[in-house]
Coordinates of C-alpha atoms in Angstrom, one line a residue:
X19 CA 126.3 39.7 65.3
X20 CA 129.8 42.2 66.9
X21 CA 129.1 45.0 65.7
X22 CA 125.7 45.5 66.5
X23 CA 126.3 44.1 69.6
X24 CA 129.7 46.9 70.2
X25 CA 126.9 49.4 69.1
X26 CA 124.5 49.1 71.5
X27 CA 127.2 49.0 74.3
X28 CA 128.4 52.6 73.0
X29 CA 124.1 53.4 73.3
X30 CA 124.0 52.5 76.3
X31 CA 127.4 54.0 77.5
X32 CA 126.3 57.3 75.6
X33 CA 122.7 57.3 77.3
X34 CA 124.2 56.6 81.0
X35 CA 127.2 59.7 80.3
X36 CA 123.7 61.6 78.8
X37 CA 122.2 60.9 82.9
X38 CA 124.7 61.9 84.5
X39 CA 124.8 65.0 83.4
X40 CA 121.3 65.9 83.6
X41 CA 121.7 64.4 87.4
X42 CA 124.9 67.2 88.1
X43 CA 123.0 70.3 86.4
X44 CA 119.4 68.3 88.4
X45 CA 121.9 68.5 91.8
X46 CA 123.0 72.1 90.8
X47 CA 120.2 73.9 90.7
X48 CA 118.7 72.1 93.7
X49 CA 121.6 73.2 95.5
X50 CA 121.7 77.3 94.3
X51 CA 117.0 77.5 93.8
X52 CA 115.4 75.5 95.4
X53 CA 114.7 77.2 97.6
X54 CA 113.9 80.9 95.6
X55 CA 110.7 78.8 93.9
X56 CA 110.7 81.7 91.6
X57 CA 114.3 81.3 90.0
X58 CA 116.5 78.9 88.1
X59 CA 119.9 77.9 87.6
X60 CA 121.7 75.8 85.0
X61 CA 125.0 75.9 83.4
X62 CA 125.9 76.2 79.4
X63 CA 129.2 74.5 79.3
X64 CA 131.2 77.1 82.5
X65 CA 128.8 79.2 82.0
X66 CA 126.4 79.5 84.5
X67 CA 123.1 81.6 84.5
X68 CA 119.7 83.0 87.3
X69 CA 116.8 83.3 85.2
X70 CA 113.9 84.8 87.5
X71 CA 110.4 85.4 86.5
X72 CA 107.5 87.4 87.7
X73 CA 109.3 89.4 90.4
X74 CA 106.9 91.9 92.3
X75 CA 110.3 93.3 94.2
X76 CA 114.5 93.1 93.9
X77 CA 113.9 92.9 98.1
X78 CA 113.4 89.1 97.1
X79 CA 116.5 88.1 96.1
X80 CA 118.4 88.9 98.8
X81 CA 119.0 85.7 100.5
X82 CA 119.3 84.0 96.5
X83 CA 122.4 87.0 95.7
X84 CA 124.1 86.1 99.7
X85 CA 127.7 85.3 100.4
X86 CA 128.9 82.6 99.3
X87 CA 126.5 80.6 97.4
X88 CA 128.1 81.1 94.3
X89 CA 131.4 79.5 93.6
X90 CA 132.0 81.9 90.6
X91 CA 130.4 84.5 89.3
X92 CA 126.9 84.5 87.1
X93 CA 127.2 85.0 83.3
X94 CA 123.8 86.5 83.0
X95 CA 121.2 87.6 85.5
X96 CA 118.2 87.4 83.4
X97 CA 114.5 89.4 85.1
X98 CA 110.6 88.2 82.8
X99 CA 107.6 89.3 83.4
X100 CA 108.7 91.0 86.5
X101 CA 106.8 94.2 88.4
X102 CA 109.5 95.8 90.3
X103 CA 109.3 99.1 90.1
X104 CA 112.7 99.9 92.4
X105 CA 116.1 98.0 92.6
X106 CA 118.3 98.0 95.9
X107 CA 121.1 96.8 96.0
X108 CA 121.1 93.4 96.5
X109 CA 124.3 92.1 94.9
X110 CA 126.8 93.3 97.0
X111 CA 127.7 89.9 97.8
X112 CA 127.6 88.0 94.6
X113 CA 130.2 88.5 90.4
X114 CA 127.8 89.2 88.1
X115 CA 128.2 90.1 84.0
X116 CA 126.1 90.7 82.6
X117 CA 121.8 91.9 83.9
X118 CA 118.6 91.2 82.0
X119 CA 115.9 93.0 83.0
X120 CA 112.3 94.1 82.1
X121 CA 110.8 96.0 84.9
X122 CA 109.0 98.8 85.1
X123 CA 111.8 100.4 87.1
X124 CA 111.1 104.2 88.1
X125 CA 115.2 104.0 90.1
X126 CA 117.6 102.2 90.8
X127 CA 119.4 103.4 94.4
X128 CA 122.6 104.2 94.2
X129 CA 124.9 101.7 95.5
X130 CA 122.6 99.0 94.1
X131 CA 125.1 98.8 90.4
X132 CA 128.2 100.7 91.8
X133 CA 129.5 96.9 94.1
X134 CA 129.1 94.7 90.9
X135 CA 132.5 95.7 89.5
X136 CA 132.9 92.2 86.9
X137 CA 129.3 94.4 85.8
X138 CA 130.0 94.0 82.3
X139 CA 126.6 94.4 80.3
X140 CA 123.2 96.1 81.4
X141 CA 119.9 95.7 79.1
X142 CA 116.8 97.1 80.2
X143 CA 114.0 97.4 79.0
X144 CA 110.5 99.1 79.8
X145 CA 111.6 101.2 82.3
X146 CA 110.0 104.5 84.0
X147 CA 112.3 106.5 84.6
X148 CA 113.2 109.2 82.1
X149 CA 116.5 110.2 82.8
X150 CA 119.4 108.4 82.9
X151 CA 120.0 106.8 87.1
X152 CA 123.4 107.8 89.2
X153 CA 123.8 104.5 90.0
X154 CA 124.6 103.1 86.0
X155 CA 126.1 106.5 85.5
X156 CA 129.2 105.4 88.0
X157 CA 129.2 101.9 86.2
X158 CA 132.9 102.7 85.1
X159 CA 133.8 99.4 84.3
X160 CA 130.2 98.9 82.2
X161 CA 130.8 98.3 78.1
X162 CA 127.5 97.7 76.8
X163 CA 124.2 99.4 77.9
X164 CA 120.6 99.3 76.7
X165 CA 117.8 100.7 77.5
X166 CA 115.8 100.2 75.4
X167 CA 110.8 101.0 75.2
X168 CA 111.3 102.7 78.3
X169 CA 110.1 106.6 78.7
X170 CA 114.3 108.3 78.7
X171 CA 113.3 111.3 77.7
X172 CA 117.0 113.1 76.9
X173 CA 120.5 112.9 78.0
X174 CA 122.4 115.0 79.5
X175 CA 125.9 114.1 81.2
X176 CA 125.4 111.4 82.5
X177 CA 128.0 108.6 80.6
X178 CA 130.6 110.9 80.7
X179 CA 132.4 108.8 82.8
X180 CA 131.8 105.7 81.8
X181 CA 134.5 105.4 79.2
X182 CA 135.3 101.9 78.8
X183 CA 131.3 101.7 77.1
X184 CA 131.2 99.9 73.2
X185 CA 128.1 99.6 72.8
X186 CA 125.2 102.4 73.4
X187 CA 120.7 101.1 72.9
X188 CA 118.6 103.8 73.2
X189 CA 115.7 102.9 71.2
X190 CA 111.9 103.4 71.3
X191 CA 112.1 106.0 74.3
X192 CA 110.9 109.6 74.5
X193 CA 113.9 111.5 74.2
X194 CA 113.7 115.1 72.8
X195 CA 117.0 116.3 73.6
X196 CA 120.7 115.5 73.6
X197 CA 122.8 117.6 75.1
X198 CA 126.7 118.6 73.0
X199 CA 128.5 116.8 75.5
X200 CA 127.1 113.8 76.7
X201 CA 129.5 111.2 74.1
X202 CA 132.6 113.6 75.1
X203 CA 134.3 111.4 76.8
X204 CA 132.9 108.4 75.1
X205 CA 136.7 107.2 72.7
X206 CA 135.6 103.5 73.7
X207 CA 132.7 103.7 72.3
X208 CA 132.2 102.4 68.8
X209 CA 128.0 101.8 68.0
X210 CA 125.1 104.7 69.2
X211 CA 121.3 104.1 68.9
X212 CA 119.5 106.3 69.3
X213 CA 116.0 105.4 66.8
X214 CA 112.2 105.5 67.4
X215 CA 113.0 108.3 69.5
X216 CA 111.6 112.4 69.0
X217 CA 114.4 114.7 68.8
X218 CA 114.5 117.4 66.6
X219 CA 117.9 118.2 66.7
X220 CA 121.1 117.6 67.0
X221 CA 124.0 119.3 68.2
X222 CA 127.1 119.1 65.0
X223 CA 130.4 118.4 66.1
X224 CA 128.4 115.7 69.4
X225 CA 130.8 112.7 68.2
X226 CA 133.8 114.2 67.1
X227 CA 135.8 113.1 70.4
X228 CA 134.3 109.7 70.1
X229 CA 137.3 108.5 68.0
X230 CA 136.6 104.7 67.7
X231 CA 132.8 105.8 66.6
X232 CA 132.0 102.9 64.2
X233 CA 128.0 102.7 64.1
X234 CA 125.3 106.1 64.4
X235 CA 121.4 105.0 64.0
X236 CA 119.1 107.7 64.1
X237 CA 116.2 106.5 62.2
X238 CA 112.6 107.3 62.3
X239 CA 113.9 110.5 64.6
X240 CA 112.7 113.5 63.3
X241 CA 115.7 115.9 62.7
X242 CA 115.8 118.1 60.1
X243 CA 119.4 118.6 59.5
X244 CA 122.5 116.2 59.9
X245 CA 125.2 118.7 58.2
X246 CA 128.1 118.5 60.8
X247 CA 127.3 115.7 62.5
X248 CA 129.3 112.4 60.4
X249 CA 133.3 113.8 60.8
X250 CA 134.7 111.2 62.6
X251 CA 137.1 108.9 60.0
X252 CA 135.9 106.1 61.2
X253 CA 132.4 106.6 60.9
X254 CA 131.7 103.3 58.9
X255 CA 127.5 102.8 58.3
X256 CA 125.2 105.7 59.7
X257 CA 120.9 105.5 59.3
X258 CA 119.5 108.6 59.1
X259 CA 115.2 106.6 57.6
X260 CA 112.9 108.4 58.1
X261 CA 113.0 112.1 59.7
X262 CA 112.7 115.2 58.3
X263 CA 115.7 116.3 56.4
X264 CA 114.8 117.9 53.1
X265 CA 119.1 118.1 52.3
X266 CA 121.8 116.0 52.3
X267 CA 124.2 118.7 50.2
X268 CA 126.6 119.3 53.3
X269 CA 126.3 116.5 55.1
X270 CA 129.5 114.9 54.0
X271 CA 131.9 116.4 53.0
X272 CA 134.5 115.2 55.4
X273 CA 137.0 112.2 54.8
X274 CA 135.3 109.2 56.2
X275 CA 135.5 105.8 55.9
X276 CA 131.7 105.1 55.3
X277 CA 130.1 101.8 53.8
X278 CA 126.6 102.6 55.2
X279 CA 124.1 104.7 54.3
X280 CA 121.0 105.1 54.4
X281 CA 119.5 108.2 54.2
X282 CA 115.6 106.6 52.8
X283 CA 112.3 107.6 53.4
X284 CA 112.6 111.7 53.7
X285 CA 111.8 114.9 51.8
X286 CA 114.6 115.5 50.3
X287 CA 113.8 115.8 46.5
X288 CA 116.5 117.4 45.5
X289 CA 120.0 116.2 45.4
X290 CA 123.2 117.8 44.4
X291 CA 126.0 116.9 41.6
X292 CA 128.5 117.3 45.1
X293 CA 126.9 115.5 47.2
X294 CA 128.5 112.2 47.5
X295 CA 132.1 114.0 47.3
X296 CA 135.5 112.0 46.5
X297 CA 135.9 111.9 50.7
X298 CA 132.7 109.4 50.6
X299 CA 135.5 106.6 47.3
X300 CA 134.5 103.6 50.3
X301 CA 131.0 103.1 50.2
X302 CA 129.6 99.7 49.9
X303 CA 125.8 100.7 50.3
X304 CA 123.3 103.8 49.5
X305 CA 119.6 103.5 50.2
X306 CA 117.6 106.8 48.5
X307 CA 114.4 105.1 48.7
X308 CA 111.0 106.3 49.3
X309 CA 112.6 110.5 49.3
X310 CA 110.1 112.5 46.4
X311 CA 113.7 112.5 43.7
X312 CA 112.3 113.5 40.9
X313 CA 115.9 114.7 39.5
X314 CA 119.2 113.0 39.6
X315 CA 122.3 114.7 38.2
X316 CA 124.4 112.9 35.7
X317 CA 127.1 113.1 38.4
X318 CA 126.0 112.6 41.4
X319 CA 127.8 109.3 41.9
X320 CA 131.0 109.4 39.9
X321 CA 132.8 109.4 43.0
X322 CA 131.3 106.4 44.7
X323 CA 133.0 104.2 42.7
X324 CA 133.0 101.1 45.1
X325 CA 129.6 100.9 45.1
X326 CA 127.8 97.9 45.6
X327 CA 124.4 98.7 46.5
X328 CA 122.2 100.7 45.1
X329 CA 118.5 101.5 46.6
X330 CA 116.1 104.4 44.8
X331 CA 112.9 103.0 45.4
X332 CA 110.0 104.7 45.6
X333 CA 110.5 107.8 44.0
X334 CA 109.5 110.0 41.4
X335 CA 111.7 109.6 38.5
X336 CA 110.5 109.4 34.8
X337 CA 114.4 109.1 33.7
X338 CA 117.8 108.9 34.7
X339 CA 120.6 110.5 32.6
X340 CA 122.9 108.2 30.3
X341 CA 126.4 108.4 32.5
X342 CA 124.7 108.4 35.4
X343 CA 125.9 104.9 37.1
X344 CA 129.5 104.2 34.3
X345 CA 131.3 105.4 36.7
X346 CA 129.8 102.4 39.1
X347 CA 132.0 99.6 37.5
X348 CA 131.2 97.4 41.4
X349 CA 127.7 98.1 41.3
X350 CA 126.1 94.7 42.0
X351 CA 122.8 95.0 43.0
X352 CA 120.6 98.4 41.4
X353 CA 116.5 99.1 42.8
X354 CA 114.1 100.6 40.9
X355 CA 111.3 100.2 42.0
X356 CA 107.7 102.2 42.0
X357 CA 109.2 105.1 39.7
X358 CA 108.0 106.6 36.7
X359 CA 110.7 105.6 34.4
X360 CA 109.1 104.6 30.7
X361 CA 112.3 104.8 29.0
X362 CA 116.7 104.1 30.1
X363 CA 118.3 102.8 27.1
X364 CA 121.4 101.6 28.2
X365 CA 121.6 102.8 30.9
X366 CA 123.7 99.6 32.3
X367 CA 126.6 99.8 30.2
X368 CA 129.0 100.3 32.4
X369 CA 127.7 97.5 35.2
X370 CA 128.9 94.4 34.0
X371 CA 129.1 93.5 37.6
X372 CA 125.2 93.6 38.4
X373 CA 123.6 90.6 39.5
X374 CA 119.9 92.1 40.2
X375 CA 118.4 94.8 39.2
X376 CA 114.4 95.7 40.1
X377 CA 112.7 97.7 37.4
X378 CA 108.8 96.5 38.6
X379 CA 106.8 99.6 39.8
X380 CA 107.5 101.6 36.7
X381 CA 105.7 102.4 33.2
X382 CA 108.3 100.7 31.0
X383 CA 107.0 99.5 27.5
X384 CA 109.8 98.1 26.0
X385 CA 112.7 96.3 27.0
X386 CA 114.7 96.1 24.2
X387 CA 118.4 97.2 24.1
X388 CA 118.8 97.9 27.7
X389 CA 120.6 94.5 29.5
X390 CA 123.5 93.8 26.7
X391 CA 126.6 93.2 28.2
X392 CA 124.9 92.2 31.5
X393 CA 127.1 88.9 32.2
X394 CA 127.0 88.6 35.9
X395 CA 122.3 89.7 35.6
X396 CA 120.8 86.8 37.8
X397 CA 117.2 88.5 38.6
X398 CA 115.8 90.6 36.5
X399 CA 112.9 92.0 37.8
X400 CA 110.0 93.8 35.0
X401 CA 107.4 93.3 36.5
X402 CA 104.2 95.7 36.6
X403 CA 105.3 97.6 33.9
X404 CA 103.7 98.4 30.7
X405 CA 105.6 95.5 28.2
X406 CA 103.1 94.7 25.0
X407 CA 105.7 92.3 23.5
X408 CA 108.9 90.5 24.0
X409 CA 111.7 90.3 21.4
X410 CA 114.5 88.1 21.0
X411 CA 116.1 91.8 20.7
X412 CA 115.4 92.6 25.3
X413 CA 117.7 89.5 26.1
X414 CA 120.5 87.8 25.1
X415 CA 122.5 86.1 23.9
X416 CA 125.0 87.8 27.1
X417 CA 122.5 87.3 29.6
X418 CA 123.8 84.0 30.1
X419 CA 123.5 83.2 33.8
X420 CA 120.7 85.3 34.8
X421 CA 118.4 82.0 36.7
X422 CA 115.2 84.7 38.0
X423 CA 112.6 87.5 35.3
X424 CA 109.9 87.8 36.4
X425 CA 107.6 89.6 34.2
X426 CA 104.6 89.5 35.5
X427 CA 101.2 92.1 35.9
X428 CA 102.3 93.8 32.2
X429 CA 100.1 93.5 29.2
X430 CA 101.9 90.9 27.5
X431 CA 99.8 89.6 24.3
X432 CA 103.0 88.1 22.8
X433 CA 106.7 86.6 22.6
X434 CA 108.7 85.4 20.5
X435 CA 109.4 81.8 18.8
X436 CA 112.5 82.5 20.6
X437 CA 113.1 85.2 23.6
X438 CA 114.8 83.1 25.3
X439 CA 116.9 81.3 24.0
X440 CA 119.7 83.1 25.6
X441 CA 118.7 82.4 29.1
X442 CA 120.5 78.7 29.5
X443 CA 120.3 78.8 33.0
X444 CA 116.9 80.1 34.2
X445 CA 115.6 77.8 36.7
X446 CA 112.4 80.8 37.3
X447 CA 109.7 82.8 34.8
X448 CA 106.8 84.7 36.2
X449 CA 104.3 85.1 32.9
X450 CA 101.1 86.4 35.2
X451 CA 98.8 88.4 34.9
X452 CA 99.1 89.4 31.1
X453 CA 97.0 88.9 28.5
X454 CA 99.2 86.2 26.8
X455 CA 96.1 83.6 24.3
X456 CA 99.0 81.9 23.0
X457 CA 102.3 80.5 24.3
X458 CA 104.1 80.1 20.1
X459 CA 106.9 78.4 21.5
X460 CA 108.7 80.9 23.5
X461 CA 108.7 78.0 26.5
X462 CA 110.5 74.7 24.9
X463 CA 113.5 73.9 25.4
X464 CA 114.8 76.1 28.7
X465 CA 117.2 73.0 29.6
X466 CA 117.1 74.1 33.9
X467 CA 114.1 75.6 34.3
X468 CA 112.3 74.3 37.4
X469 CA 109.6 76.9 38.1
X470 CA 107.1 78.5 35.1
X471 CA 103.8 81.0 36.3
X472 CA 101.2 81.7 33.3
X473 CA 98.8 81.9 35.3
X474 CA 96.3 85.3 34.3
X475 CA 96.4 84.3 31.6
X476 CA 93.9 84.3 28.2
X477 CA 94.8 80.6 27.2
X478 CA 93.0 78.5 25.5
X479 CA 94.9 75.6 24.8
X480 CA 98.0 74.2 26.1
X481 CA 100.1 71.9 23.2
X482 CA 102.3 69.2 24.0
X483 CA 104.7 70.2 21.8
X484 CA 104.6 73.9 23.6
X485 CA 106.4 71.9 26.8
X486 CA 109.1 70.0 25.5
X487 CA 112.1 69.7 27.0
X488 CA 111.8 71.2 29.8
X489 CA 113.4 68.6 32.0
X490 CA 113.1 70.1 34.7
X491 CA 110.1 71.8 35.2
X492 CA 108.7 70.8 39.5
X493 CA 106.1 74.1 39.4
X494 CA 103.9 74.8 36.6
X495 CA 101.2 77.3 37.2
X496 CA 98.1 77.8 34.9
X497 CA 95.7 78.9 36.7
X498 CA 93.3 81.5 36.1
X499 CA 93.4 81.0 32.3
X500 CA 90.5 80.1 29.4
X501 CA 91.5 76.5 28.6
X502 CA 89.1 73.5 26.6
X503 CA 91.5 70.7 27.1
X504 CA 96.0 69.9 28.5
X505 CA 95.5 66.2 27.1
X506 CA 98.8 65.0 26.8
X507 CA 99.7 68.7 27.6
X508 CA 102.9 67.9 31.0
X509 CA 103.0 64.0 29.1
X510 CA 107.3 65.6 29.0
X511 CA 107.3 67.3 32.2
X512 CA 109.5 63.6 34.3
X513 CA 110.4 66.3 37.1
X514 CA 106.8 68.0 37.4
X515 CA 105.4 67.9 41.0
X516 CA 102.4 71.4 41.8
X517 CA 100.5 71.7 39.1
X518 CA 98.2 74.9 38.9
X519 CA 94.8 74.2 36.7
X520 CA 92.7 76.1 38.5
X521 CA 89.9 77.7 37.7
X522 CA 89.8 76.9 33.4
X523 CA 87.2 75.5 31.7
X524 CA 88.0 71.9 31.7
X525 CA 85.5 69.6 31.7
X526 CA 88.3 66.0 32.0
X527 CA 91.4 64.7 33.1
X528 CA 93.2 62.1 31.0
X529 CA 95.9 59.6 32.0
X530 CA 97.7 60.5 28.4
X531 CA 97.6 64.2 30.4
X532 CA 101.0 62.8 32.7
X533 CA 103.7 60.5 32.1
X534 CA 104.0 57.1 32.3
X535 CA 105.6 57.3 35.6
X536 CA 103.4 59.3 37.4
X537 CA 105.2 61.9 39.0
X538 CA 102.9 65.3 40.9
X539 CA 102.4 65.1 44.0
X540 CA 100.6 68.3 44.9
X541 CA 97.4 68.6 41.7
X542 CA 95.5 72.2 42.6
X543 CA 92.3 71.9 39.8
X544 CA 89.2 74.0 41.3
X545 CA 86.8 76.7 39.2
X546 CA 86.7 73.7 36.8
X547 CA 83.2 71.4 36.2
X548 CA 84.3 68.4 35.9
X549 CA 82.5 65.6 34.1
X550 CA 82.8 62.2 36.3
X551 CA 83.2 59.7 33.6
X552 CA 85.6 56.3 32.4
X553 CA 87.7 58.8 31.9
X554 CA 88.6 59.7 35.4
X555 CA 89.4 55.9 36.5
X556 CA 92.5 55.8 35.8
X557 CA 93.1 58.6 39.6
X558 CA 91.1 56.0 41.4
X559 CA 93.9 53.2 40.4
X560 CA 97.0 55.4 41.6
X561 CA 99.8 53.4 43.1
X562 CA 101.2 56.8 44.4
X563 CA 99.7 58.1 47.2
X564 CA 97.8 61.5 46.3
X565 CA 94.5 63.6 47.2
X566 CA 94.2 63.9 43.3
X567 CA 90.8 62.3 43.6
X568 CA 89.3 64.0 47.2
X569 CA 90.2 67.8 45.1
X570 CA 87.5 66.9 41.8
X571 CA 83.5 67.5 42.9
X572 CA 81.3 66.3 40.1
X573 CA 79.2 68.7 38.1
X574 CA 78.1 66.2 35.5
X575 CA 76.5 64.0 35.1
X576 CA 72.9 65.0 37.7
X577 CA 73.5 62.5 39.8
X578 CA 76.5 62.0 40.6
X579 CA 76.3 66.8 41.0
X580 CA 78.9 67.9 43.7
X581 CA 80.2 64.1 44.9
X582 CA 84.2 63.7 45.4
X583 CA 85.9 61.6 43.0
X584 CA 87.1 60.3 45.8
X585 CA 83.2 58.7 47.1
X586 CA 83.0 57.4 43.5
X587 CA 84.0 54.3 42.8
X588 CA 85.0 52.1 39.2
X589 CA 81.7 50.8 38.7
X590 CA 80.4 54.5 39.2
X591 CA 82.0 56.1 36.5
X592 CA 81.1 53.3 33.7
X593 CA 77.5 54.1 33.6
X594 CA 78.8 56.4 30.6
X595 CA 80.5 54.0 27.1
X596 CA 82.2 57.0 25.5
X597 CA 86.0 56.1 24.4
X598 CA 88.3 56.5 27.5
X599 CA 92.0 57.7 27.5

């Protein structure tokens, strides 16, 4: 009893403290912003925030930012849903660290920002000016400048005096040209984002004076060449995705610390064997997807010994040289989706660290011998190929760590009995959209399996013995087959939670179909012609809450047609005198 009283007292004290804090915050808002209906002020920790909405003119904020209004600097000033088109000097008597605005600003007065020496971050969206205003270029202490979703058409010398700038974002504008000396004096800058603009050309060497530059994002422009752009050794990430680049053979020949390179969605057509020299030896992630590549030299990746992920998806590759990945001992993920590969052999022979291989949407007719020795492989995607037969030779004992295997949308009509026996840790197996007429015992005895997809096949029967020793199976999909009976089929699936048997030829569902303890939470069974007789009475008597009775719609007898089982009583089902399960 004393313990309960102490707990109650503690809860009351906590509630009092919480209410006190709210009163203090409310008082703060009242004393600072109550006179301005379009703004609110609040504190988070020791940081002070001012948020205004539906401002038509910044001059309306003169009273808010008057002298001595705030006892300490405003951490973030935000303006949303704004219509103001000019930016006057309203901040001369207040210290602000960060300004965020989505106003359609056309002009910024000459001294509008220069008085805010404390300003470190300026983020402007939806602006109307075509050149970076001089008022911004004079912010010598600014570290982070964002002008996104605006109408900038070019960058000349506006950034040269911003010696403290570290991060620059000019995304989604109409920038067509940038002068050679635009970044000449920005030695501290680390990140430049010029993505989603209309750049056709950039001067080689224009980033050379940015000695601390680490990231450049130029994706979604119209660049045809990037030669001579990325010579700064400090660079770690370059993105030139979705441009008009036809050749990169001379683009990365300088000493580099580059770790991430994305040149996907460019019309490269081909890459020379020297495109990635030993000076790129620190590269970890490489995107070459959607580049119309039909051929790769067998030594093209030899110098990239630290490469961990490579994406070659959606090209026109029909085969890969035997040695293509042999020097990449650190490779963890390979994406070859959407090519024309019909044969691979043991191309992954030296890649023992591989954890993920994506080979979907290709022309593979056999998977034998391809994945031998991949002890760390966890995910294998072979969807949408031309596989017809799965044998034990496809998935050897070396694939002991694989947890997800996808074989959907092939032409598989036969799976040998022990094809998956070695996959001791397999959790998810997809065999849907194939031509399986029988299971041949291929999925039993898989102790870790949790999800099994067998829908859209030609299965006529699933026997109890086919689903033995699957203690962890939770999700089973047998929809869109030709099943006429599933009696006793799921009797051994003690962990089953979700079952799909829709669009088959089933007429009844007996109690013996399921384990003694019925624990299935979801059963999808539409598209069958259910006979509503005494064999379904057990469903009406289930103690465990389920919508199973709602999902069964009677097809026969005639007097019960189109009625839900949930609308019937056991007496309605007892009029037939068949033997009931």
